[in-house]
């Protein structure tokens, strides 16, 4: 009987290329969809602009300058004892427009050097192929993932990087939080997941499912291809897991929450089981949706089941059947109402550590495949105190309580968990708001929403705390 986390547990941290790198037009990189996404604020939407437009601030252009400072940052990750580091490859560094036949060598070289730097400290890279960015040209010219041609472009990109880095990178994921775009009413999600603004489509929901089908097929093909290139590679999917509880034991709330959870399980079901579940086929039939598929797709989905489930976990939500359509959506979840048993962050994300244990159990019972928590964390405004230090005890409290529940899932419940990489291990640009001020890091970056700052790095209080957590394999919390 396990009393501790396994010795090879992958402790680390996570970021994504566009949220840290900067250098948006350097080394032959082409513009990505995020390069034309302006910064917003809490309650102020980011604007998707047609090209780079005057009068807008694009925080991702510089991000936190990881492109030039990654050696300094990796040395800090090593000091914390990271066993792994999750980031993504910016597609437009490798194929600036996305439809070229030959990759950009300077872009490939950048990631070679980045991975070498990690490996010399014994830090395993964990790489997402598509984390909310793609060459902008593929959106302008082809309409993004609405177009089946994107499957081929993505496969070409994936083949190049899987072959090139197969001996440096063992752990891969295909599409980050692929299920975010299920919320097709919020333009940002579809835009970042697939380059499509669903609300501009004649039938947004049907279009969303068509896009998803293309991505499911692409993901399955990448899994097959990766295993053919090197059978050692572990290729996972990646799902944003927000457990949706029934607000009460009113059977209508229970049923509503179960239906709402299908919006998440659909993604696990197709990636891990390799076929569309009956509930979605019946929904398509009921709504008269006609999702275009090629004859070979059924076999491809079955042959390309993912090796593990990467998941993000930040919050839970409680749903009330009566609140559906009442405009109470918390953090974008229709029918959600405040849960009186939990508190929320300044951005309204409800903090629920037990929900993490619940989530891990639900996923493991359903799929019986390894899980990997590749995002979890607390976005907060950090202010240096009079002594110049960042005392982020609130972040430590959040992470501690989640790690406690994670350990229960592994040690008491027997969930097979590969690792834990808290989000934004170094401060970076927020995805939903484009802010610097929504910080997650153990490492503070002196960069601010008004564009000021030096990019200087500083350890927060949580830095030493997390170092001790890793050194004790989660025993010292
Ligand atoms: C996930 C994403 O949605 O959550 C990350 O995979 C993102 O890219 C993270 O940054 C936290 O969200 P936010 O909006 O607080 O940055």
Coordinates of C-alpha atoms and ligand atoms in Angstrom, one line a residue:
X1 CA 0.0 0.0 0.0
X2 CA 1.4 3.4 -1.1
X3 CA 1.9 5.8 1.8
X4 CA 3.6 8.5 -0.3
X5 CA 3.7 9.8 -3.8
X6 CA 5.7 7.7 -6.2
X7 CA 9.5 8.5 -6.3
X8 CA 9.3 9.3 -10.0
X9 CA 6.4 11.8 -9.5
X10 CA 6.9 14.7 -11.9
X11 CA 6.9 17.9 -9.9
X12 CA 7.4 21.0 -11.9
X13 CA 5.7 24.1 -13.3
X14 CA 3.8 25.1 -16.5
X15 CA 3.6 27.9 -19.0
X16 CA 2.8 28.3 -22.6
X17 CA 5.0 29.8 -25.4
X18 CA 2.9 32.8 -26.2
X19 CA 2.4 33.8 -22.5
X20 CA 6.1 33.9 -21.7
X21 CA 8.3 34.0 -24.7
X22 CA 7.9 37.4 -26.3
X23 CA 10.3 37.8 -29.3
X24 CA 7.1 37.6 -31.3
X25 CA 8.8 38.6 -34.6
X26 CA 12.3 37.3 -34.0
X27 CA 14.1 34.3 -35.3
X28 CA 11.9 34.2 -38.4
X29 CA 8.7 33.7 -36.4
X30 CA 5.5 34.6 -38.2
X31 CA 2.6 36.4 -36.5
X32 CA 0.3 34.1 -34.5
X33 CA -3.3 34.6 -33.7
X34 CA -2.3 35.8 -30.2
X35 CA -0.1 38.5 -31.7
X36 CA -3.3 40.3 -32.9
X37 CA -5.1 39.9 -29.6
X38 CA -4.9 43.0 -27.4
X39 CA -4.7 43.1 -23.7
X40 CA -7.9 43.5 -21.7
X41 CA -8.6 43.6 -18.0
X42 CA -10.9 42.0 -15.5
X43 CA -14.3 42.6 -17.0
X44 CA -12.8 44.2 -20.2
X45 CA -12.6 41.8 -23.1
X46 CA -9.5 41.4 -25.1
X47 CA -9.9 42.6 -28.7
X48 CA -9.2 40.5 -31.7
X49 CA -7.8 43.1 -34.2
X50 CA -7.3 42.8 -37.9
X51 CA -3.5 42.8 -37.9
X52 CA -1.4 44.9 -35.5
X53 CA -3.4 48.1 -35.0
X54 CA -2.3 51.4 -33.5
X55 CA -3.9 52.3 -30.1
X56 CA -3.9 48.7 -28.8
X57 CA -1.5 47.1 -26.3
X58 CA -0.4 43.6 -27.2
X59 CA 1.2 42.2 -24.1
X60 CA 2.1 38.9 -25.7
X61 CA 4.6 40.6 -28.1
X62 CA 7.1 40.9 -25.2
X63 CA 5.4 38.7 -22.7
X64 CA 8.1 38.1 -20.0
X65 CA 10.9 37.9 -22.5
X66 CA 11.6 34.2 -21.8
X67 CA 12.8 34.0 -25.4
X68 CA 16.0 35.9 -24.3
X69 CA 16.0 35.0 -20.6
X70 CA 15.2 31.3 -20.5
X71 CA 18.6 30.3 -19.1
X72 CA 18.2 32.5 -16.1
X73 CA 14.6 31.2 -15.6
X74 CA 15.6 27.5 -16.0
X75 CA 18.3 28.0 -13.4
X76 CA 15.6 29.2 -11.0
X77 CA 13.4 26.2 -11.8
X78 CA 16.3 23.9 -11.2
X79 CA 16.9 25.6 -7.8
X80 CA 13.3 24.8 -6.9
X81 CA 14.1 21.2 -7.8
X82 CA 11.8 20.9 -10.8
X83 CA 11.7 17.4 -12.3
X84 CA 9.8 18.6 -15.4
X85 CA 8.7 21.9 -17.1
X86 CA 5.7 22.2 -19.2
X87 CA 5.6 24.7 -22.1
X88 CA 4.4 24.7 -25.7
X89 CA 6.0 25.1 -29.1
X90 CA 4.9 28.2 -30.9
X91 CA 3.7 26.8 -34.3
X92 CA 4.6 30.0 -36.1
X93 CA 8.2 29.8 -35.0
X94 CA 8.5 26.5 -36.9
X95 CA 6.1 27.3 -39.8
X96 CA 5.7 31.1 -39.9
X97 CA 2.6 31.0 -42.1
X98 CA 1.6 27.4 -41.3
X99 CA 1.3 26.2 -44.9
X100 CA 5.0 26.1 -45.9
X101 CA 6.6 22.8 -46.8
X102 CA 9.9 23.5 -45.2
X103 CA 10.3 24.5 -41.5
X104 CA 12.2 27.5 -40.2
X105 CA 15.5 26.3 -38.9
X106 CA 16.0 29.2 -36.5
X107 CA 12.8 28.3 -34.7
X108 CA 13.7 24.7 -34.4
X109 CA 17.1 25.7 -33.1
X110 CA 15.6 27.8 -30.4
X111 CA 13.7 24.8 -29.0
X112 CA 16.7 22.6 -29.3
X113 CA 18.6 24.9 -27.1
X114 CA 15.8 25.4 -24.7
X115 CA 15.3 21.6 -24.3
X116 CA 19.1 21.1 -23.9
X117 CA 19.2 23.7 -21.2
X118 CA 16.4 21.9 -19.3
X119 CA 18.0 18.5 -19.8
X120 CA 21.3 19.5 -18.4
X121 CA 19.5 20.1 -15.1
X122 CA 17.7 16.8 -15.4
X123 CA 14.4 18.6 -16.1
X124 CA 12.0 16.7 -18.4
X125 CA 10.3 19.0 -21.0
X126 CA 6.5 18.4 -21.2
X127 CA 5.4 19.9 -24.5
X128 CA 2.0 21.0 -25.7
X129 CA 1.7 21.1 -29.5
X130 CA -1.1 23.6 -29.6
X131 CA -1.6 25.9 -26.7
X132 CA -4.0 28.7 -27.8
X133 CA -1.9 29.8 -30.8
X134 CA -1.5 29.1 -34.5
X135 CA -0.1 31.0 -37.4
X136 CA -2.4 33.9 -38.1
X137 CA -2.1 33.3 -41.8
X138 CA -4.0 30.0 -41.4
X139 CA -6.9 32.0 -40.0
X140 CA -6.9 34.7 -42.7
X141 CA -6.3 32.4 -45.6
X142 CA -8.1 29.2 -44.6
X143 CA -10.6 30.1 -41.9
X144 CA -8.8 28.3 -39.1
X145 CA -9.8 24.8 -38.0
X146 CA -13.2 25.0 -39.8
X147 CA -11.1 23.9 -42.8
X148 CA -10.1 20.3 -42.9
X149 CA -6.8 21.4 -44.5
X150 CA -5.7 22.4 -41.0
X151 CA -5.4 18.7 -40.1
X152 CA -2.7 18.3 -42.7
X153 CA -0.9 21.5 -41.7
X154 CA -0.9 20.5 -38.1
X155 CA 0.3 17.0 -38.9
X156 CA 3.2 18.5 -40.9
X157 CA 4.2 20.7 -38.0
X158 CA 3.8 17.8 -35.5
X159 CA 5.8 15.4 -37.6
X160 CA 8.7 17.9 -37.8
X161 CA 8.9 18.5 -34.1
X162 CA 8.2 14.9 -32.9
X163 CA 11.0 13.7 -35.1
X164 CA 13.4 16.4 -34.3
X165 CA 12.9 16.3 -30.5
X166 CA 12.0 12.6 -30.0
X167 CA 15.2 12.0 -28.0
X168 CA 14.8 15.1 -25.9
X169 CA 11.1 15.2 -25.2
X170 CA 9.1 12.1 -24.0
X171 CA 5.9 13.8 -22.8
X172 CA 3.6 15.5 -25.2
X173 CA 0.1 16.8 -25.3
X174 CA -1.9 17.7 -28.5
X175 CA -4.5 20.5 -27.8
X176 CA -4.5 22.6 -24.7
X177 CA -7.9 22.8 -23.0
X178 CA -9.5 21.7 -26.2
X179 CA -12.9 21.8 -24.5
X180 CA -12.8 25.6 -23.8
X181 CA -14.4 26.2 -27.2
X182 CA -17.5 24.2 -26.1
X183 CA -18.3 27.6 -24.7
X184 CA -18.9 29.0 -28.2
X185 CA -20.7 32.1 -27.0
X186 CA -17.4 33.6 -25.8
X187 CA -15.4 34.6 -28.8
X188 CA -12.0 34.3 -27.1
X189 CA -12.3 30.6 -26.5
X190 CA -13.0 29.6 -30.1
X191 CA -10.5 32.1 -31.4
X192 CA -7.7 30.8 -29.2
X193 CA -8.5 27.1 -29.5
X194 CA -9.1 27.0 -33.2
X195 CA -8.9 30.4 -34.9
X196 CA -12.7 30.6 -35.3
X197 CA -15.1 33.1 -33.8
X198 CA -18.2 31.0 -33.6
X199 CA -20.6 33.8 -32.9
X200 CA -19.8 35.1 -36.5
X201 CA -20.8 31.7 -38.0
X202 CA -24.4 31.1 -39.3
X203 CA -24.7 28.1 -37.0
X204 CA -22.2 28.6 -34.3
X205 CA -22.7 25.4 -32.3
X206 CA -22.7 23.1 -35.4
X207 CA -19.5 24.9 -36.6
X208 CA -17.9 24.3 -33.2
X209 CA -18.6 20.5 -33.4
X210 CA -17.1 20.5 -37.0
X211 CA -14.0 22.2 -35.7
X212 CA -13.8 19.7 -32.9
X213 CA -14.1 16.8 -35.2
X214 CA -11.1 18.1 -37.2
X215 CA -9.1 18.5 -34.0
X216 CA -10.1 15.1 -32.7
X217 CA -8.9 13.5 -35.9
X218 CA -5.7 15.5 -35.9
X219 CA -5.0 14.6 -32.3
X220 CA -5.5 10.9 -33.0
X221 CA -3.3 11.1 -36.1
X222 CA -0.6 12.8 -34.0
X223 CA -0.8 10.0 -31.4
X224 CA -0.4 7.3 -34.1
X225 CA 2.4 9.2 -35.8
X226 CA 4.3 9.9 -32.5
X227 CA 4.2 6.2 -31.6
X228 CA 5.4 5.2 -35.0
X229 CA 8.3 7.7 -34.8
X230 CA 9.3 6.5 -31.3
X231 CA 7.2 4.0 -29.2
X232 CA 8.6 5.6 -26.1
X233 CA 6.7 8.8 -26.6
X234 CA 3.8 9.5 -24.3
X235 CA 1.2 11.6 -26.0
X236 CA -1.7 12.9 -24.0
X237 CA -4.8 15.0 -24.5
X238 CA -5.5 18.1 -22.4
X239 CA -8.8 19.0 -20.8
X240 CA -9.9 21.9 -18.7
X241 CA -11.6 20.1 -15.8
X242 CA -14.2 22.2 -13.9
X243 CA -16.4 19.8 -11.9
X244 CA -20.0 21.1 -12.2
X245 CA -21.9 20.1 -9.1
X246 CA -25.7 20.1 -8.7
X247 CA -26.5 23.1 -6.5
X248 CA -29.0 21.0 -4.6
X249 CA -30.4 17.5 -4.4
X250 CA -33.4 18.7 -6.5
X251 CA -33.4 16.1 -9.2
X252 CA -33.6 18.8 -11.8
X253 CA -30.3 20.3 -10.6
X254 CA -28.7 16.8 -10.5
X255 CA -29.8 16.1 -14.1
X256 CA -28.8 19.5 -15.3
X257 CA -25.3 19.1 -13.8
X258 CA -25.0 15.6 -15.3
X259 CA -25.8 17.0 -18.7
X260 CA -23.5 19.9 -18.3
X261 CA -20.6 17.5 -17.4
X262 CA -21.0 15.8 -20.7
X263 CA -19.6 19.0 -22.2
X264 CA -16.3 18.0 -20.5
X265 CA -16.6 14.2 -20.8
X266 CA -17.2 14.4 -24.5
X267 CA -13.5 15.3 -24.8
X268 CA -12.2 12.5 -22.6
X269 CA -14.6 10.1 -24.2
X270 CA -13.4 10.7 -27.8
X271 CA -9.7 11.1 -26.9
X272 CA -9.5 8.1 -24.5
X273 CA -12.1 5.7 -25.9
X274 CA -11.8 6.6 -29.5
X275 CA -15.4 7.1 -30.5
X276 CA -18.3 9.6 -30.1
X277 CA -20.5 8.7 -27.2
X278 CA -24.3 8.2 -27.8
X279 CA -25.3 11.4 -26.0
X280 CA -23.6 13.6 -28.5
X281 CA -24.8 11.6 -31.6
X282 CA -28.3 11.9 -30.3
X283 CA -27.8 15.6 -29.6
X284 CA -26.6 16.1 -33.2
X285 CA -29.5 14.2 -34.6
X286 CA -32.0 16.1 -32.4
X287 CA -30.6 19.5 -33.6
X288 CA -30.2 18.4 -37.2
X289 CA -26.4 18.9 -37.2
X290 CA -24.5 17.3 -40.0
X291 CA -20.9 17.0 -39.0
X292 CA -18.7 16.2 -42.1
X293 CA -16.5 13.2 -41.6
X294 CA -14.3 11.2 -43.9
X295 CA -14.8 7.4 -44.2
X296 CA -11.4 6.7 -42.5
X297 CA -12.1 8.9 -39.5
X298 CA -13.9 6.3 -37.4
X299 CA -10.8 4.0 -37.6
X300 CA -8.4 6.9 -37.0
X301 CA -10.2 7.9 -33.8
X302 CA -10.0 4.4 -32.5
X303 CA -6.4 3.9 -33.4
X304 CA -5.2 7.2 -31.9
X305 CA -6.4 7.0 -28.3
X306 CA -4.3 9.3 -26.1
X307 CA -1.8 7.7 -23.6
X308 CA -2.8 9.9 -20.7
X309 CA -5.1 12.8 -19.7
X310 CA -3.5 16.1 -19.0
X311 CA -5.8 18.3 -17.1
X312 CA -6.1 21.8 -15.7
X313 CA -7.9 22.4 -12.4
X314 CA -8.6 25.8 -11.0
X315 CA -12.2 25.8 -9.6
X316 CA -15.5 24.1 -9.4
X317 CA -19.0 25.5 -10.1
X318 CA -22.5 24.7 -8.8
X319 CA -25.4 24.6 -11.2
X320 CA -29.0 25.3 -10.7
X321 CA -31.5 24.2 -13.3
X322 CA -33.7 27.3 -12.7
X323 CA -30.7 29.6 -13.3
X324 CA -30.2 28.3 -16.8
X325 CA -30.6 31.3 -19.2
X326 CA -30.9 33.7 -16.2
X327 CA -27.6 35.3 -17.1
X328 CA -25.9 34.3 -13.8
X329 CA -23.0 32.5 -15.5
X330 CA -20.0 32.6 -13.1
X331 CA -16.7 32.3 -14.9
X332 CA -18.7 31.6 -18.1
X333 CA -20.6 28.5 -16.8
X334 CA -24.3 28.7 -17.7
X335 CA -26.6 28.1 -14.9
X336 CA -23.9 28.5 -12.3
X337 CA -24.7 30.2 -8.9
X338 CA -22.4 31.1 -6.1
X339 CA -21.5 28.0 -4.0
X340 CA -22.0 29.0 -0.4
X341 CA -19.4 26.5 0.8
X342 CA -16.4 27.9 -1.1
X343 CA -14.7 31.2 -1.6
X344 CA -13.6 32.9 -4.8
X345 CA -10.5 34.6 -6.1
X346 CA -10.6 38.3 -7.1
X347 CA -11.5 37.1 -10.6
X348 CA -14.5 35.1 -9.4
X349 CA -12.9 31.6 -9.7
X350 CA -14.3 29.5 -6.9
X351 CA -11.6 27.9 -4.8
X352 CA -12.3 24.2 -4.1
X353 CA -9.4 21.9 -3.2
X354 CA -11.7 18.9 -2.5
X355 CA -13.0 19.3 -6.0
X356 CA -9.6 18.4 -7.3
X357 CA -9.7 15.0 -5.4
X358 CA -13.2 14.5 -6.7
X359 CA -12.1 15.4 -10.3
X360 CA -9.2 13.0 -10.2
X361 CA -11.4 10.2 -9.0
X362 CA -14.1 10.8 -11.5
X363 CA -11.6 10.8 -14.4
X364 CA -9.7 7.8 -13.2
X365 CA -12.8 5.8 -12.6
X366 CA -14.1 6.6 -16.1
X367 CA -11.0 6.0 -18.1
X368 CA -8.6 4.0 -16.0
X369 CA -5.7 5.8 -17.6
X370 CA -2.9 7.9 -16.1
X371 CA -3.7 11.5 -15.3
X372 CA -1.3 14.4 -15.2
X373 CA -2.3 17.7 -13.4
X374 CA -0.6 20.1 -15.9
X375 CA -2.2 23.3 -14.5
X376 CA -3.4 24.4 -11.1
X377 CA -2.8 27.7 -9.4
X378 CA -3.9 30.9 -7.9
X379 CA -4.0 34.2 -10.0
X380 CA -3.6 37.1 -7.7
X381 CA -2.3 40.7 -7.5
X382 CA 1.1 40.5 -5.8
X383 CA 2.6 43.6 -4.3
X384 CA 6.1 43.8 -3.0
X385 CA 6.0 44.7 0.7
X386 CA 8.0 47.4 2.5
X387 CA 10.9 44.9 2.8
X388 CA 10.8 44.4 -1.0
X389 CA 9.6 40.8 -0.7
X390 CA 6.5 39.3 -2.1
X391 CA 4.7 37.5 0.8
X392 CA 2.3 35.4 -1.3
X393 CA 1.0 33.3 1.6
X394 CA -2.4 33.2 -0.1
X395 CA -0.8 31.3 -3.0
X396 CA 0.9 28.9 -0.7
X397 CA -2.4 28.3 1.1
X398 CA -4.1 27.6 -2.2
X399 CA -1.4 25.2 -3.5
X400 CA -1.0 23.5 -0.2
X401 CA -4.7 22.7 0.1
X402 CA -4.8 21.4 -3.4
X403 CA -1.7 19.2 -3.0
X404 CA -3.2 17.7 0.2
X405 CA -6.3 16.6 -1.8
X406 CA -4.1 15.4 -4.7
X407 CA -2.2 13.2 -2.3
X408 CA -5.4 11.8 -1.0
X409 CA -6.5 10.9 -4.5
X410 CA -3.2 9.1 -5.1
X411 CA -2.5 7.6 -1.7
X412 CA -6.0 6.8 -0.4
X413 CA -7.9 6.4 -3.6
X414 CA -5.3 4.8 -5.8
X415 CA -5.5 7.3 -8.7
X416 CA -2.6 6.9 -11.1
X417 CA -1.1 10.4 -11.3
X418 CA 2.0 11.2 -13.3
X419 CA 2.8 14.6 -11.9
X420 CA 1.8 18.1 -10.9
X421 CA 2.9 21.3 -12.7
X422 CA 1.3 24.5 -11.2
X423 CA 0.4 27.1 -13.7
X424 CA 2.5 30.1 -14.4
X425 CA 5.4 29.0 -12.3
X426 CA 7.0 32.3 -13.4
X427 CA 4.6 35.3 -13.8
X428 CA 3.3 35.5 -17.3
X429 CA 0.6 37.1 -19.4
X430 CA -2.9 36.0 -18.4
X431 CA -4.8 34.2 -21.1
X432 CA -8.3 35.4 -20.4
X433 CA -7.4 39.0 -19.7
X434 CA -4.0 39.7 -21.2
X435 CA -2.9 41.2 -18.0
X436 CA 0.4 41.0 -16.2
X437 CA -1.2 41.8 -12.9
X438 CA -3.0 38.4 -12.7
X439 CA 0.0 36.6 -11.4
X440 CA 0.6 32.9 -10.6
X441 CA 4.3 32.6 -10.2
X442 CA 6.8 31.5 -7.7
X443 CA 9.0 33.9 -9.5
X444 CA 8.0 37.6 -9.8
X445 CA 8.6 39.4 -13.0
X446 CA 8.8 43.2 -12.9
X447 CA 6.5 44.0 -15.8
X448 CA 3.1 45.7 -15.5
X449 CA -0.1 46.3 -17.3
X450 CA 0.9 49.8 -18.4
X451 CA 3.9 48.4 -20.2
X452 CA 6.4 49.6 -17.6
X453 CA 8.9 47.3 -15.9
X454 CA 12.4 45.9 -16.3
X455 CA 11.6 42.2 -16.7
X456 CA 13.8 41.6 -13.6
X457 CA 13.1 38.3 -11.8
X458 CA 12.7 37.9 -8.0
X459 CA 11.8 34.9 -5.8
X460 CA 8.5 35.1 -4.0
X461 CA 7.9 33.6 -0.6
X462 CA 6.3 30.6 -2.3
X463 CA 9.6 29.9 -4.1
X464 CA 11.3 28.4 -1.1
X465 CA 8.0 26.8 0.1
X466 CA 7.7 24.9 -3.3
X467 CA 11.4 23.9 -3.2
X468 CA 10.7 22.2 0.2
X469 CA 7.6 20.6 -1.2
X470 CA 9.5 19.0 -4.1
X471 CA 12.5 18.1 -2.0
X472 CA 10.2 16.2 0.4
X473 CA 8.2 14.6 -2.4
X474 CA 5.1 16.4 -1.1
X475 CA 5.6 15.5 2.6
X476 CA 6.5 19.0 3.8
X477 CA 3.6 21.2 3.0
Ligands
LIG1 C1 -5.8 27.9 -18.7 C2 -4.8 28.0 -19.8 O1 -7.0 28.3 -19.2 O2 -5.6 28.7 -17.5 C3 -3.6 29.0 -19.5 O3 -4.4 26.8 -20.3 C4 -4.1 30.1 -18.7 O4 -3.1 29.3 -20.8 C5 -4.6 29.6 -17.4 O5 -3.2 31.1 -18.6 C6 -5.0 30.6 -16.4 O6 -5.9 31.5 -16.9 P1 -5.7 33.0 -16.9 O7 -6.8 33.6 -17.7 O8 -5.8 33.4 -15.4 O9 -4.3 33.3 -17.4

